[in-house]
């Protein structure tokens, strides 16, 4: 199986840079898989679980993604996201607090923009908690 060059960038660091066999990301219209020699594409990424396999038959690496974009062209893939965290890096207590704050804000009267921002914060907190519970014991 051939590889492609992958660079994953969050707002505060370069999460990964190097070869990759397979990348699965959460997109607006469902999960998208990218493999070597993928057609040129730009994908809107939503909050969710990302999986990547850096070598054929190797271990899958999981991460929690924030919203962003992914571009594939010329056997190179660049993924830009608000946040990218390994499940063990997620602070579960902080995620629970963020979820409670978002739930409280949803109970209050808000503008449409505030409502959408609150829903995005709630979705991010839920994804972070789900990944923490799934992988960190």
Backbone as CSV, one residue per row, in Angstrom:
resi,resn,N_x,N_y,N_z,CA_x,CA_y,CA_z,C_x,C_y,C_z
1,UNK,0.853,-1.174,0.000,0.000,0.000,0.000,0.898,1.236,0.000
2,UNK,0.609,2.182,-0.860,1.435,3.376,-0.917,0.981,4.403,0.110
3,UNK,1.806,5.403,0.310,1.527,6.418,1.324,1.404,7.789,0.669
4,UNK,0.941,8.729,1.465,0.886,10.125,1.055,1.472,10.963,2.180
5,UNK,1.813,12.195,1.884,2.363,13.099,2.882,1.203,13.778,3.604
6,UNK,1.211,13.742,4.920,0.135,14.320,5.726,0.698,15.343,6.701
7,UNK,0.034,16.472,6.780,0.381,17.492,7.776,-0.910,17.907,8.470
8,UNK,-0.943,17.717,9.807,-2.113,18.076,10.607,-1.717,19.243,11.501
9,UNK,-2.425,20.353,11.356,-2.095,21.579,12.078,-3.298,22.033,12.891
10,UNK,-3.068,22.303,14.181,-4.115,22.896,15.017,-3.717,24.340,15.273
11,UNK,-4.537,25.047,16.022,-4.267,26.467,16.268,-3.017,26.692,17.117
12,UNK,-2.573,25.675,17.853,-1.428,25.882,18.744,-0.204,25.016,18.446
13,UNK,-0.303,24.090,17.468,0.850,23.229,17.182,0.660,22.453,15.891
14,UNK,1.764,21.873,15.432,1.699,20.907,14.345,1.532,19.557,15.025
15,UNK,0.382,18.941,14.836,0.053,17.675,15.502,0.811,16.510,14.886
16,UNK,0.886,16.472,13.552,1.579,15.378,12.874,2.072,15.873,11.525
17,UNK,3.235,15.381,11.137,3.786,15.682,9.825,4.603,14.476,9.388
18,UNK,4.204,13.846,8.287,4.926,12.690,7.807,4.082,11.814,6.907
19,UNK,4.555,10.582,6.662,3.830,9.678,5.772,2.581,9.107,6.438
20,UNK,1.596,8.763,5.614,0.341,8.197,6.116,-0.231,7.265,5.047
21,UNK,-0.815,6.157,5.472,-1.472,5.216,4.549,-2.959,5.520,4.407
22,UNK,-3.582,5.865,5.544,-5.020,6.064,5.542,-5.403,7.095,6.596
23,UNK,-6.316,7.986,6.230,-6.808,9.018,7.140,-8.327,9.024,7.059
24,UNK,-8.987,8.957,8.204,-10.449,9.010,8.258,-10.835,10.192,9.138
25,UNK,-11.619,11.098,8.562,-11.989,12.321,9.279,-13.508,12.505,9.281
26,UNK,-14.017,13.202,10.310,-15.457,13.493,10.361,-15.769,14.710,9.495
27,UNK,-16.560,14.531,8.472,-16.940,15.622,7.585,-18.406,15.984,7.816
28,UNK,-18.809,17.086,7.248,-20.185,17.558,7.398,-21.180,16.497,6.910
29,UNK,-20.843,15.803,5.825,-21.757,14.817,5.253,-21.393,13.374,5.591
30,UNK,-20.671,13.161,6.684,-20.291,11.820,7.111,-18.779,11.666,7.116
31,UNK,-18.323,10.489,7.488,-16.880,10.267,7.533,-16.301,10.189,6.120
32,UNK,-15.101,10.742,5.965,-14.394,10.701,4.702,-13.062,9.994,4.908
33,UNK,-12.735,9.078,4.026,-11.453,8.384,4.082,-10.567,8.902,2.955
34,UNK,-9.314,9.120,3.282,-8.347,9.580,2.287,-7.204,8.578,2.273
35,UNK,-6.862,8.150,1.072,-5.744,7.226,0.895,-4.809,7.813,-0.161
36,UNK,-3.716,7.136,-0.421,-2.732,7.621,-1.385,-3.382,7.872,-2.748
37,UNK,-2.935,8.914,-3.418,-3.381,9.302,-4.757,-4.872,9.631,-4.810
38,UNK,-5.391,10.159,-3.719,-6.798,10.579,-3.663,-6.995,11.741,-4.628
39,UNK,-8.185,11.846,-5.184,-8.472,12.965,-6.075,-8.387,14.282,-5.299
40,UNK,-8.186,15.375,-6.024,-8.119,16.676,-5.368,-9.470,17.002,-4.756
41,UNK,-9.430,17.419,-3.478,-10.678,17.663,-2.761,-10.418,18.595,-1.587
42,UNK,-11.426,19.360,-1.230,-11.411,20.155,0.000,-12.623,19.725,0.803
43,UNK,-12.394,19.361,2.063,-13.451,18.815,2.913,-13.637,19.719,4.128
44,UNK,-14.872,20.060,4.449,-15.177,20.773,5.687,-15.222,19.744,6.811
45,UNK,-14.390,19.943,7.813,-14.272,18.997,8.926,-15.123,19.486,10.089
46,UNK,-15.828,18.554,10.737,-16.623,18.919,11.913,-16.007,18.281,13.162
47,UNK,-16.512,18.643,14.322,-16.050,18.037,15.574,-16.245,16.536,15.504
48,UNK,-15.242,15.793,15.933,-15.382,14.349,15.933,-14.061,13.625,16.086
49,UNK,-14.115,12.340,15.805,-12.951,11.467,15.957,-12.225,11.319,14.625
50,UNK,-10.916,11.537,14.645,-10.064,11.319,13.487,-9.256,10.050,13.731
51,UNK,-9.047,9.263,12.667,-8.203,8.074,12.757,-7.197,8.113,11.627
52,UNK,-5.959,7.734,11.934,-4.950,7.667,10.877,-4.052,6.462,11.093
53,UNK,-3.608,5.903,9.994,-2.718,4.753,10.010,-1.467,5.168,9.228
54,UNK,-0.337,5.226,9.926,0.871,5.740,9.297,1.640,4.692,8.500
55,UNK,1.428,3.420,8.773,2.066,2.369,7.982,1.078,1.238,7.757
56,UNK,1.252,0.553,6.656,0.327,-0.516,6.292,0.271,-1.586,7.372
57,UNK,-0.931,-1.909,7.815,-1.122,-2.917,8.847,-0.722,-2.456,10.235
58,UNK,-0.348,-1.196,10.361,0.091,-0.664,11.652,-1.075,-0.265,12.535
59,UNK,-0.731,0.232,13.702,-1.741,0.689,14.666,-2.449,1.947,14.155
60,UNK,-3.700,2.071,14.522,-4.456,3.289,14.231,-4.193,4.285,15.344
61,UNK,-4.013,5.531,14.969,-3.862,6.626,15.924,-5.171,7.400,15.921
62,UNK,-5.693,7.665,17.106,-6.961,8.379,17.242,-6.712,9.784,17.782
63,UNK,-7.584,10.713,17.395,-7.494,12.072,17.914,-8.885,12.705,17.883
64,UNK,-9.065,13.699,18.729,-10.303,14.473,18.768,-10.063,15.729,17.943
65,UNK,-10.892,15.945,16.940,-10.750,17.098,16.047,-11.796,18.145,16.344
66,UNK,-11.390,19.390,16.219,-12.336,20.496,16.217,-12.707,20.783,14.771
67,UNK,-13.447,21.836,14.548,-13.854,22.180,13.189,-12.656,22.676,12.384
68,UNK,-12.726,22.478,11.072,-11.645,22.931,10.216,-11.841,22.503,8.778
69,UNK,-10.718,22.385,8.055,-10.739,22.015,6.647,-9.623,21.032,6.348
70,UNK,-9.835,20.222,5.335,-8.826,19.264,4.881,-8.722,19.402,3.371
71,UNK,-7.493,19.500,2.876,-7.270,19.617,1.442,-6.341,18.507,0.973
72,UNK,-6.747,17.796,-0.065,-5.919,16.751,-0.662,-5.624,17.144,-2.103
73,UNK,-4.342,17.123,-2.463,-3.917,17.421,-3.830,-2.499,16.917,-4.017
74,UNK,-2.219,16.323,-5.170,-0.873,15.865,-5.527,-0.256,14.941,-4.478
75,UNK,-1.035,14.027,-3.949,-0.584,13.042,-2.949,-0.076,13.701,-1.663
76,UNK,-0.595,14.892,-1.380,-0.291,15.617,-0.144,-1.615,16.033,0.479
77,UNK,-1.730,15.855,1.783,-2.959,16.212,2.492,-2.601,17.154,3.627
78,UNK,-3.325,18.260,3.708,-3.157,19.207,4.804,-4.486,19.315,5.524
79,UNK,-4.452,19.107,6.835,-5.637,19.197,7.677,-5.432,20.338,8.659
80,UNK,-6.297,21.337,8.599,-6.263,22.473,9.522,-7.491,22.391,10.412
81,UNK,-7.301,22.402,11.720,-8.428,22.303,12.651,-8.207,23.229,13.841
82,UNK,-9.318,23.665,14.443,-9.240,24.493,15.654,-8.396,23.798,16.708
83,UNK,-8.760,22.554,16.980,-8.056,21.777,17.996,-7.835,20.358,17.489
84,UNK,-6.723,19.783,17.891,-6.428,18.381,17.637,-5.788,17.847,18.908
85,UNK,-6.434,16.858,19.530,-5.935,16.313,20.799,-5.994,14.796,20.770
86,UNK,-4.980,14.172,21.325,-5.046,12.728,21.557,-6.014,12.506,22.726
87,UNK,-6.702,11.367,22.770,-7.656,11.128,23.860,-7.028,11.279,25.246
88,UNK,-5.778,10.869,25.410,-5.133,10.976,26.726,-4.776,12.420,27.092
89,UNK,-4.801,13.330,26.123,-4.516,14.741,26.405,-5.751,15.511,26.870
90,UNK,-6.925,14.937,26.672,-8.175,15.618,27.016,-8.358,15.623,28.532
91,UNK,-8.645,16.790,29.076,-8.952,16.932,30.495,-10.458,16.682,30.660
92,UNK,-10.821,15.492,31.126,-12.229,15.100,31.226,-13.023,16.025,32.141
93,UNK,-12.425,16.455,33.247,-13.139,17.353,34.158,-13.446,18.686,33.485
94,UNK,-12.475,19.207,32.760,-12.693,20.472,32.053,-13.762,20.307,30.973
95,UNK,-13.763,19.160,30.292,-14.770,18.898,29.261,-16.168,18.799,29.878
96,UNK,-16.274,18.149,31.044,-17.577,18.062,31.738,-18.073,19.451,32.139
97,UNK,-17.164,20.275,32.651,-17.537,21.642,33.025,-17.991,22.441,31.807
98,UNK,-17.298,22.286,30.684,-17.686,22.986,29.457,-19.064,22.522,28.989
99,UNK,-19.333,21.234,29.121,-20.641,20.705,28.747,-21.733,21.294,29.637
100,UNK,-21.499,21.354,30.925,-22.493,21.932,31.842,-22.730,23.412,31.540
101,UNK,-21.661,24.147,31.255,-21.818,25.566,30.902,-22.646,25.720,29.631
102,UNK,-22.382,24.877,28.649,-23.121,24.949,27.389,-24.597,24.606,27.609
103,UNK,-24.870,23.591,28.420,-26.262,23.241,28.718,-26.980,24.399,29.411
104,UNK,-26.303,25.047,30.341,-26.887,26.198,31.050,-27.168,27.347,30.079
105,UNK,-26.229,27.611,29.171,-26.432,28.689,28.197,-27.595,28.362,27.262
106,UNK,-27.802,27.081,26.942,-28.924,26.709,26.075,-30.270,26.981,26.744
107,UNK,-30.302,26.921,28.070,-31.549,27.181,28.798,-31.906,28.672,28.801
108,UNK,-30.934,29.510,28.517,-31.160,30.957,28.538,-31.582,31.446,27.163
109,UNK,-32.247,32.600,27.158,-32.657,33.195,25.889,-31.417,33.749,25.200
110,UNK,-31.220,33.360,23.937,-30.026,33.752,23.199,-30.393,34.219,21.798
111,UNK,-29.458,34.949,21.195,-29.619,35.284,19.782,-29.317,34.018,18.974
112,UNK,-29.631,34.046,17.708,-29.371,32.895,16.847,-27.869,32.589,16.819
113,UNK,-27.053,33.618,16.731,-25.604,33.418,16.689,-25.102,32.790,17.991
114,UNK,-25.564,33.303,19.120,-25.163,32.735,20.410,-25.615,31.287,20.540
115,UNK,-26.811,30.988,20.031,-27.334,29.625,20.064,-26.413,28.674,19.296
116,UNK,-25.996,29.076,18.090,-25.118,28.226,17.281,-23.742,28.065,17.926
117,UNK,-23.220,29.120,18.522,-21.932,29.024,19.215,-22.035,28.081,20.414
118,UNK,-23.148,28.162,21.134,-23.365,27.279,22.281,-23.491,25.831,21.834
119,UNK,-24.208,25.601,20.739,-24.334,24.229,20.230,-22.980,23.680,19.792
120,UNK,-22.141,24.506,19.196,-20.807,24.068,18.777,-19.957,23.719,19.999
121,UNK,-20.053,24.534,21.053,-19.302,24.259,22.279,-19.780,22.960,22.925
122,UNK,-21.074,22.737,22.887,-21.638,21.525,23.466,-21.186,20.292,22.669
123,UNK,-21.215,20.388,21.345,-20.786,19.264,20.498,-19.315,18.943,20.744
124,UNK,-18.498,19.956,20.868,-17.070,19.728,21.108,-16.852,19.055,22.464
125,UNK,-17.545,19.517,23.483,-17.399,18.917,24.813,-17.857,17.458,24.803
126,UNK,-18.953,17.168,24.118,-19.456,15.783,24.044,-18.464,14.859,23.336
127,UNK,-17.878,15.325,22.252,-16.892,14.517,21.522,-15.673,14.260,22.395
128,UNK,-15.200,15.287,23.083,-14.024,15.140,23.941,-14.294,14.124,25.056
129,UNK,-15.470,14.207,25.664,-15.813,13.256,26.726,-15.942,11.832,26.190
130,UNK,-16.576,11.684,25.048,-16.765,10.359,24.450,-15.411,9.702,24.167
131,UNK,-14.492,10.444,23.580,-13.180,9.894,23.262,-12.390,9.559,24.517
132,UNK,-12.510,10.390,25.532,-11.813,10.136,26.790,-12.309,8.841,27.416
133,UNK,-13.619,8.661,27.440,-14.197,7.461,28.039,-13.869,6.221,27.231
134,UNK,-13.749,6.359,25.913,-13.487,5.212,25.056,-12.044,4.705,25.165
135,UNK,-11.084,5.630,25.282,-9.681,5.235,25.190,-8.890,5.355,26.478
136,UNK,-9.295,6.226,27.380,-8.508,6.428,28.598,-9.227,5.767,29.751
137,UNK,-8.600,4.800,30.339,-9.202,4.065,31.471,-8.295,4.167,32.655
